[in-house]
C-alpha cells in the first residue's frame, strides 16, 4: 500500500487528517494524491441567473491555491505529493473514478459528525465512496469535543485494531491487510470479532478458523483477543469497538450466506456510527 488518494474540502477535519496520514508511513505509504471535488449543487444552489462558468472558474482558481498550500503541509511529512486539478461533479463518484485513474491503493477520507442526527446523516460523501470505490477506503472519523471543536477520539491509529471477520473471501483479504497494519504499525492488540445471529451457535469448524487466525497474528508477535457476539453485525462491532477502546475498525464490504444481504449495510452502519477510523476492504 504505497499510493493513497486524499480528498479534501479544506475543513478542520481535513487538516486534522494530515496527522493520520503521517501514521500511514508506517505501513508503507509513500505517495499522496490530493483532490478537491467541486459540488456544483452546494456551490451554486437552486438560484437562477448565475453565470455558472464564471463562478466555477473563480472557484477553481481559489481551489488550486488552497490545494497547493495543503500539499506543502503533506509534503513536509516526507511524502511525494501530487496535487490534482479540481473537478466538478458528484463527490463520491468523482473520488472513486480518480482513485482508479491514478492507481491509488487506498482512498483516505476524513469525516466527522455534529450531534446525533447529523452524525447519522453525515458523510454522504464518505459513505458514497465506500459503496463505489474499487479500492480499500480508510474513513478517518473525528468527533465533536465539549467546546464544539473537531477532535480525535483515538491515540495511535494502529494501536488497537478491531478486525470484523465473517468468513467471506473479502474478509480473508481483510485479514491480510490487518496483519500488515498490526505488524508494521506496532499494534498493541487485535480484537478479532465475529457476529452470529441471535440464537445460533458458531460451528466448531469456524471456531477453529478463528483460532487459526489468532495463531497467525501471534506468530507475528501480535496479541489477539477473540470475541463471538450475537445480534446485528454493525451494532455489535461498534459496541465492542467502544467498550474495548479500539483505535481502528476493519470491516469487509461484502458478505457470504445469510450476511450477504446484510454486510453491505454492516460496512455502511459501522462507517456511519463509529467514533474511530474505519478501514473498509472490498474485492474488485
mmCIF file of C-alpha atoms in Angstrom:
data_model
loop_
_atom_site.group_PDB
_atom_site.id
_atom_site.type_symbol
_atom_site.label_atom_id
_atom_site.label_comp_id
_atom_site.label_asym_id
_atom_site.label_seq_id
_atom_site.Cartn_x
_atom_site.Cartn_y
_atom_site.Cartn_z
ATOM 1 C CA UNK A 1 0.000 0.000 0.000
ATOM 2 C CA UNK A 2 2.121 2.876 -1.315
ATOM 3 C CA UNK A 3 -0.222 5.349 -3.021
ATOM 4 C CA UNK A 4 -3.265 6.966 -1.414
ATOM 5 C CA UNK A 5 -5.838 9.433 -2.686
ATOM 6 C CA UNK A 6 -6.752 12.078 -0.123
ATOM 7 C CA UNK A 7 -9.864 14.150 -0.945
ATOM 8 C CA UNK A 8 -10.018 17.417 0.982
ATOM 9 C CA UNK A 9 -12.674 20.071 1.494
ATOM 10 C CA UNK A 10 -10.196 22.245 3.464
ATOM 11 C CA UNK A 11 -12.246 21.742 6.638
ATOM 12 C CA UNK A 12 -10.854 21.287 10.141
ATOM 13 C CA UNK A 13 -11.350 17.544 9.742
ATOM 14 C CA UNK A 14 -9.226 17.599 6.587
ATOM 15 C CA UNK A 15 -6.491 19.481 8.429
ATOM 16 C CA UNK A 16 -6.546 17.019 11.330
ATOM 17 C CA UNK A 17 -6.448 14.157 8.866
ATOM 18 C CA UNK A 18 -2.900 15.115 7.959
ATOM 19 C CA UNK A 19 -1.730 13.762 11.319
ATOM 20 C CA UNK A 20 -3.265 10.397 10.424
ATOM 21 C CA UNK A 21 -1.607 10.486 7.011
ATOM 22 C CA UNK A 22 1.689 10.701 8.845
ATOM 23 C CA UNK A 23 0.907 7.406 10.592
ATOM 24 C CA UNK A 24 0.304 5.727 7.222
ATOM 25 C CA UNK A 25 4.008 5.979 6.523
ATOM 26 C CA UNK A 26 4.401 3.070 8.950
ATOM 27 C CA UNK A 27 2.545 0.750 6.583
ATOM 28 C CA UNK A 28 4.497 1.835 3.520
ATOM 29 C CA UNK A 29 2.564 4.782 2.100
ATOM 30 C CA UNK A 30 4.930 6.946 0.073
ATOM 31 C CA UNK A 31 2.791 8.984 -2.304
ATOM 32 C CA UNK A 32 -0.313 11.109 -1.676
ATOM 33 C CA UNK A 33 -2.667 12.410 -4.371
ATOM 34 C CA UNK A 34 -4.715 15.429 -3.324
ATOM 35 C CA UNK A 35 -8.081 16.222 -4.896
ATOM 36 C CA UNK A 36 -10.897 18.650 -4.246
ATOM 37 C CA UNK A 37 -14.256 17.946 -5.859
ATOM 38 C CA UNK A 38 -16.492 20.893 -6.614
ATOM 39 C CA UNK A 39 -20.085 20.010 -5.822
ATOM 40 C CA UNK A 40 -21.996 22.446 -8.045
ATOM 41 C CA UNK A 41 -25.254 21.809 -6.188
ATOM 42 C CA UNK A 42 -23.721 23.131 -2.987
ATOM 43 C CA UNK A 43 -21.593 25.814 -4.606
ATOM 44 C CA UNK A 44 -24.377 27.430 -6.576
ATOM 45 C CA UNK A 45 -27.601 26.078 -5.098
ATOM 46 C CA UNK A 46 -31.016 26.413 -6.721
ATOM 47 C CA UNK A 47 -30.525 30.093 -7.619
ATOM 48 C CA UNK A 48 -31.148 31.011 -11.262
ATOM 49 C CA UNK A 49 -29.476 33.667 -13.365
ATOM 50 C CA UNK A 50 -25.924 32.868 -12.240
ATOM 51 C CA UNK A 51 -23.033 32.807 -14.680
ATOM 52 C CA UNK A 52 -22.007 29.258 -13.806
ATOM 53 C CA UNK A 53 -18.816 29.133 -15.935
ATOM 54 C CA UNK A 54 -17.569 32.361 -14.339
ATOM 55 C CA UNK A 55 -18.332 31.207 -10.802
ATOM 56 C CA UNK A 56 -16.709 27.853 -11.491
ATOM 57 C CA UNK A 57 -13.599 29.489 -12.974
ATOM 58 C CA UNK A 58 -13.095 31.720 -9.944
ATOM 59 C CA UNK A 59 -13.674 28.847 -7.532
ATOM 60 C CA UNK A 60 -11.244 26.582 -9.402
ATOM 61 C CA UNK A 61 -8.508 29.219 -9.160
ATOM 62 C CA UNK A 62 -9.044 29.589 -5.436
ATOM 63 C CA UNK A 63 -9.139 25.811 -5.000
ATOM 64 C CA UNK A 64 -5.833 25.312 -6.822
ATOM 65 C CA UNK A 65 -4.146 27.754 -4.467
ATOM 66 C CA UNK A 66 -5.619 26.048 -1.409
ATOM 67 C CA UNK A 67 -4.602 22.621 -2.696
ATOM 68 C CA UNK A 68 -1.019 23.792 -3.228
ATOM 69 C CA UNK A 69 -0.842 25.105 0.351
ATOM 70 C CA UNK A 70 -2.406 21.903 1.649
ATOM 71 C CA UNK A 71 0.073 19.891 -0.392
ATOM 72 C CA UNK A 72 3.017 21.707 1.176
ATOM 73 C CA UNK A 73 1.889 20.572 4.625
ATOM 74 C CA UNK A 74 1.628 16.969 3.472
ATOM 75 C CA UNK A 75 4.979 17.174 1.708
ATOM 76 C CA UNK A 76 6.625 18.287 4.964
ATOM 77 C CA UNK A 77 5.826 14.823 6.352
ATOM 78 C CA UNK A 78 8.084 13.228 3.751
ATOM 79 C CA UNK A 79 5.502 12.130 1.176
ATOM 80 C CA UNK A 80 5.652 12.593 -2.565
ATOM 81 C CA UNK A 81 2.644 14.795 -3.248
ATOM 82 C CA UNK A 82 0.625 15.079 -6.439
ATOM 83 C CA UNK A 83 -1.837 17.954 -6.479
ATOM 84 C CA UNK A 84 -4.596 17.071 -8.935
ATOM 85 C CA UNK A 85 -6.724 19.518 -10.864
ATOM 86 C CA UNK A 86 -10.037 20.326 -9.131
ATOM 87 C CA UNK A 87 -13.008 18.525 -10.660
ATOM 88 C CA UNK A 88 -16.702 19.301 -10.662
ATOM 89 C CA UNK A 89 -19.312 16.607 -10.113
ATOM 90 C CA UNK A 90 -20.911 14.332 -7.564
ATOM 91 C CA UNK A 91 -18.092 13.986 -4.999
ATOM 92 C CA UNK A 92 -18.243 10.266 -4.183
ATOM 93 C CA UNK A 93 -18.437 9.312 -7.863
ATOM 94 C CA UNK A 94 -15.563 11.592 -8.863
ATOM 95 C CA UNK A 95 -13.360 10.449 -5.966
ATOM 96 C CA UNK A 96 -13.907 6.791 -6.868
ATOM 97 C CA UNK A 97 -13.118 7.463 -10.540
ATOM 98 C CA UNK A 98 -9.962 9.407 -9.731
ATOM 99 C CA UNK A 99 -8.737 6.636 -7.412
ATOM 100 C CA UNK A 100 -8.833 4.280 -10.391
ATOM 101 C CA UNK A 101 -7.219 6.779 -12.729
ATOM 102 C CA UNK A 102 -4.179 7.456 -10.537
ATOM 103 C CA UNK A 103 -3.765 3.838 -9.444
ATOM 104 C CA UNK A 104 -4.346 4.558 -5.761
ATOM 105 C CA UNK A 105 -4.023 1.623 -3.385
ATOM 106 C CA UNK A 106 -6.440 3.251 -0.955
ATOM 107 C CA UNK A 107 -8.725 6.254 -0.567
ATOM 108 C CA UNK A 108 -8.246 8.050 2.741
ATOM 109 C CA UNK A 109 -11.094 10.422 3.529
ATOM 110 C CA UNK A 110 -11.818 12.434 6.705
ATOM 111 C CA UNK A 111 -15.303 12.581 8.195
ATOM 112 C CA UNK A 112 -16.985 13.858 11.345
ATOM 113 C CA UNK A 113 -20.448 14.206 12.842
ATOM 114 C CA UNK A 114 -22.190 17.043 14.670
ATOM 115 C CA UNK A 115 -24.710 15.684 17.136
ATOM 116 C CA UNK A 116 -26.841 12.561 16.881
ATOM 117 C CA UNK A 117 -28.955 13.353 13.830
ATOM 118 C CA UNK A 118 -26.170 14.976 11.814
ATOM 119 C CA UNK A 119 -23.818 12.194 12.867
ATOM 120 C CA UNK A 120 -26.146 9.616 11.343
ATOM 121 C CA UNK A 121 -26.782 11.551 8.164
ATOM 122 C CA UNK A 122 -23.279 12.923 7.727
ATOM 123 C CA UNK A 123 -20.896 11.556 5.477
ATOM 124 C CA UNK A 124 -22.923 11.019 2.439
ATOM 125 C CA UNK A 125 -19.608 11.554 0.641
ATOM 126 C CA UNK A 126 -17.542 9.090 2.686
ATOM 127 C CA UNK A 127 -20.356 6.544 2.656
ATOM 128 C CA UNK A 128 -20.772 7.046 -1.078
ATOM 129 C CA UNK A 129 -17.071 6.438 -1.614
ATOM 130 C CA UNK A 130 -17.255 3.254 0.474
ATOM 131 C CA UNK A 131 -20.077 1.984 -1.748
ATOM 132 C CA UNK A 132 -18.494 2.971 -5.053
ATOM 133 C CA UNK A 133 -14.763 2.522 -4.597
ATOM 134 C CA UNK A 134 -12.982 -0.476 -6.093
ATOM 135 C CA UNK A 135 -10.042 0.017 -3.751
ATOM 136 C CA UNK A 136 -9.980 -0.052 0.054
ATOM 137 C CA UNK A 137 -11.205 3.051 1.865
ATOM 138 C CA UNK A 138 -9.967 4.453 5.165
ATOM 139 C CA UNK A 139 -12.562 6.780 6.674
ATOM 140 C CA UNK A 140 -10.825 8.927 9.288
ATOM 141 C CA UNK A 141 -13.536 9.585 11.849
ATOM 142 C CA UNK A 142 -13.411 12.590 14.152
ATOM 143 C CA UNK A 143 -15.830 13.618 16.877
ATOM 144 C CA UNK A 144 -17.078 16.925 18.227
ATOM 145 C CA UNK A 145 -15.472 17.881 21.553
ATOM 146 C CA UNK A 146 -17.057 19.558 24.565
ATOM 147 C CA UNK A 147 -16.275 23.007 23.211
ATOM 148 C CA UNK A 148 -17.638 22.200 19.766
ATOM 149 C CA UNK A 149 -14.201 21.574 18.290
ATOM 150 C CA UNK A 150 -13.348 18.665 15.994
ATOM 151 C CA UNK A 151 -11.041 16.218 17.796
ATOM 152 C CA UNK A 152 -9.547 12.716 17.547
ATOM 153 C CA UNK A 153 -11.138 10.074 19.751
ATOM 154 C CA UNK A 154 -8.154 7.743 19.308
ATOM 155 C CA UNK A 155 -4.461 7.924 20.084
ATOM 156 C CA UNK A 156 -2.397 5.873 17.634
ATOM 157 C CA UNK A 157 -4.261 4.678 14.542
ATOM 158 C CA UNK A 158 -2.881 1.144 14.684
ATOM 159 C CA UNK A 159 -2.656 0.684 18.461
ATOM 160 C CA UNK A 160 -5.775 -1.487 18.898
ATOM 161 C CA UNK A 161 -7.360 -2.788 15.695
ATOM 162 C CA UNK A 162 -10.801 -4.395 15.632
ATOM 163 C CA UNK A 163 -10.973 -6.951 12.826
ATOM 164 C CA UNK A 164 -14.585 -7.803 11.900
ATOM 165 C CA UNK A 165 -14.439 -11.258 10.322
ATOM 166 C CA UNK A 166 -17.345 -13.005 8.589
ATOM 167 C CA UNK A 167 -15.659 -15.965 6.790
ATOM 168 C CA UNK A 168 -16.204 -14.427 3.335
ATOM 169 C CA UNK A 169 -13.458 -14.181 0.688
ATOM 170 C CA UNK A 170 -13.392 -10.454 1.265
ATOM 171 C CA UNK A 171 -12.791 -10.888 4.980
ATOM 172 C CA UNK A 172 -9.900 -13.253 4.214
ATOM 173 C CA UNK A 173 -8.395 -10.407 2.212
ATOM 174 C CA UNK A 174 -9.103 -8.130 5.158
ATOM 175 C CA UNK A 175 -7.053 -10.391 7.438
ATOM 176 C CA UNK A 176 -4.008 -9.840 5.205
ATOM 177 C CA UNK A 177 -4.387 -6.063 5.401
ATOM 178 C CA UNK A 178 -4.867 -6.050 9.166
ATOM 179 C CA UNK A 179 -1.861 -8.299 9.687
ATOM 180 C CA UNK A 180 0.253 -5.810 7.738
ATOM 181 C CA UNK A 181 -1.198 -2.891 9.720
ATOM 182 C CA UNK A 182 -0.660 -4.652 13.035
ATOM 183 C CA UNK A 183 2.925 -5.720 12.389
ATOM 184 C CA UNK A 184 4.196 -2.573 10.688
ATOM 185 C CA UNK A 185 2.081 -0.256 12.833
ATOM 186 C CA UNK A 186 3.252 -1.991 16.024
ATOM 187 C CA UNK A 187 -0.257 -2.736 17.284
ATOM 188 C CA UNK A 188 -0.724 -3.463 20.972
ATOM 189 C CA UNK A 189 -3.618 -5.803 20.229
ATOM 190 C CA UNK A 190 -6.025 -7.036 17.563
ATOM 191 C CA UNK A 191 -9.659 -7.611 18.539
ATOM 192 C CA UNK A 192 -10.987 -10.410 16.327
ATOM 193 C CA UNK A 193 -14.783 -10.110 16.211
ATOM 194 C CA UNK A 194 -17.364 -12.376 14.607
ATOM 195 C CA UNK A 195 -21.114 -11.749 14.937
ATOM 196 C CA UNK A 196 -23.667 -14.569 14.746
ATOM 197 C CA UNK A 197 -27.417 -14.299 14.557
ATOM 198 C CA UNK A 198 -29.108 -14.437 17.963
ATOM 199 C CA UNK A 199 -29.974 -17.983 18.938
ATOM 200 C CA UNK A 200 -27.299 -19.506 16.697
ATOM 201 C CA UNK A 201 -24.090 -21.180 17.763
ATOM 202 C CA UNK A 202 -20.771 -20.954 15.969
ATOM 203 C CA UNK A 203 -19.849 -24.263 14.275
ATOM 204 C CA UNK A 204 -16.687 -25.918 15.565
ATOM 205 C CA UNK A 205 -15.037 -25.578 12.143
ATOM 206 C CA UNK A 206 -15.496 -21.820 12.210
ATOM 207 C CA UNK A 207 -14.228 -21.506 15.747
ATOM 208 C CA UNK A 208 -11.144 -23.413 14.617
ATOM 209 C CA UNK A 209 -10.622 -20.918 11.778
ATOM 210 C CA UNK A 210 -10.805 -18.006 14.228
ATOM 211 C CA UNK A 211 -8.217 -19.734 16.385
ATOM 212 C CA UNK A 212 -6.024 -20.258 13.302
ATOM 213 C CA UNK A 213 -6.163 -16.534 12.561
ATOM 214 C CA UNK A 214 -5.303 -15.833 16.182
ATOM 215 C CA UNK A 215 -2.262 -18.085 15.829
ATOM 216 C CA UNK A 216 -1.173 -16.381 12.600
ATOM 217 C CA UNK A 217 -1.142 -12.987 14.300
ATOM 218 C CA UNK A 218 0.518 -14.210 17.460
ATOM 219 C CA UNK A 219 3.282 -15.910 15.459
ATOM 220 C CA UNK A 220 3.976 -12.422 14.077
ATOM 221 C CA UNK A 221 4.205 -11.012 17.586
ATOM 222 C CA UNK A 222 0.705 -9.509 17.749
ATOM 223 C CA UNK A 223 -1.629 -10.248 20.678
ATOM 224 C CA UNK A 224 -5.194 -11.228 19.714
ATOM 225 C CA UNK A 225 -8.434 -11.453 21.665
ATOM 226 C CA UNK A 226 -11.407 -13.257 20.095
ATOM 227 C CA UNK A 227 -14.987 -12.008 20.534
ATOM 228 C CA UNK A 228 -18.012 -14.009 19.343
ATOM 229 C CA UNK A 229 -21.068 -11.795 19.641
ATOM 230 C CA UNK A 230 -24.754 -12.280 18.826
ATOM 231 C CA UNK A 231 -27.005 -9.654 17.266
ATOM 232 C CA UNK A 232 -26.954 -7.099 14.458
ATOM 233 C CA UNK A 233 -23.433 -7.056 12.979
ATOM 234 C CA UNK A 234 -22.792 -3.319 12.764
ATOM 235 C CA UNK A 235 -24.239 -2.662 16.233
ATOM 236 C CA UNK A 236 -22.112 -5.348 17.864
ATOM 237 C CA UNK A 237 -18.980 -4.249 16.008
ATOM 238 C CA UNK A 238 -19.425 -0.630 17.093
ATOM 239 C CA UNK A 239 -20.260 -1.680 20.657
ATOM 240 C CA UNK A 240 -17.147 -3.822 21.032
ATOM 241 C CA UNK A 241 -15.036 -1.081 19.434
ATOM 242 C CA UNK A 242 -16.260 1.430 22.005
ATOM 243 C CA UNK A 243 -16.038 -0.903 25.008
ATOM 244 C CA UNK A 244 -12.533 -2.108 24.146
ATOM 245 C CA UNK A 245 -11.260 1.310 23.051
ATOM 246 C CA UNK A 246 -10.394 0.262 19.510
ATOM 247 C CA UNK A 247 -8.365 2.794 17.537
ATOM 248 C CA UNK A 248 -9.366 1.405 14.124
ATOM 249 C CA UNK A 249 -12.199 -0.813 12.899
ATOM 250 C CA UNK A 250 -11.522 -3.004 9.857
ATOM 251 C CA UNK A 251 -14.516 -4.463 8.021
ATOM 252 C CA UNK A 252 -15.191 -6.031 4.610
ATOM 253 C CA UNK A 253 -17.804 -4.659 2.226
ATOM 254 C CA UNK A 254 -19.314 -7.946 1.059
ATOM 255 C CA UNK A 255 -20.564 -10.967 2.898
ATOM 256 C CA UNK A 256 -21.497 -14.598 2.413
ATOM 257 C CA UNK A 257 -24.530 -16.727 3.205
ATOM 258 C CA UNK A 258 -27.065 -15.026 5.468
ATOM 259 C CA UNK A 259 -24.827 -11.983 5.859
ATOM 260 C CA UNK A 260 -24.617 -11.363 2.122
ATOM 261 C CA UNK A 261 -27.715 -9.167 2.234
ATOM 262 C CA UNK A 262 -26.608 -7.521 5.478
ATOM 263 C CA UNK A 263 -22.899 -6.848 5.243
ATOM 264 C CA UNK A 264 -23.088 -4.022 2.724
ATOM 265 C CA UNK A 265 -25.306 -2.449 5.335
ATOM 266 C CA UNK A 266 -22.852 -3.532 8.019
ATOM 267 C CA UNK A 267 -19.990 -1.585 6.460
ATOM 268 C CA UNK A 268 -22.293 1.407 5.985
ATOM 269 C CA UNK A 269 -23.563 1.164 9.546
ATOM 270 C CA UNK A 270 -20.070 0.945 11.008
ATOM 271 C CA UNK A 271 -18.809 3.869 8.921
ATOM 272 C CA UNK A 272 -21.823 5.948 9.943
ATOM 273 C CA UNK A 273 -21.710 5.222 13.669
ATOM 274 C CA UNK A 274 -18.112 4.504 14.582
ATOM 275 C CA UNK A 275 -16.261 7.170 16.549
ATOM 276 C CA UNK A 276 -12.882 5.921 15.371
ATOM 277 C CA UNK A 277 -11.458 5.417 11.864
ATOM 278 C CA UNK A 278 -12.870 2.613 9.728
ATOM 279 C CA UNK A 279 -10.940 0.667 7.105
ATOM 280 C CA UNK A 280 -13.254 -0.923 4.512
ATOM 281 C CA UNK A 281 -11.910 -3.674 2.301
ATOM 282 C CA UNK A 282 -13.641 -4.960 -0.792
ATOM 283 C CA UNK A 283 -12.644 -7.337 -3.575
ATOM 284 C CA UNK A 284 -12.512 -5.796 -7.044
#
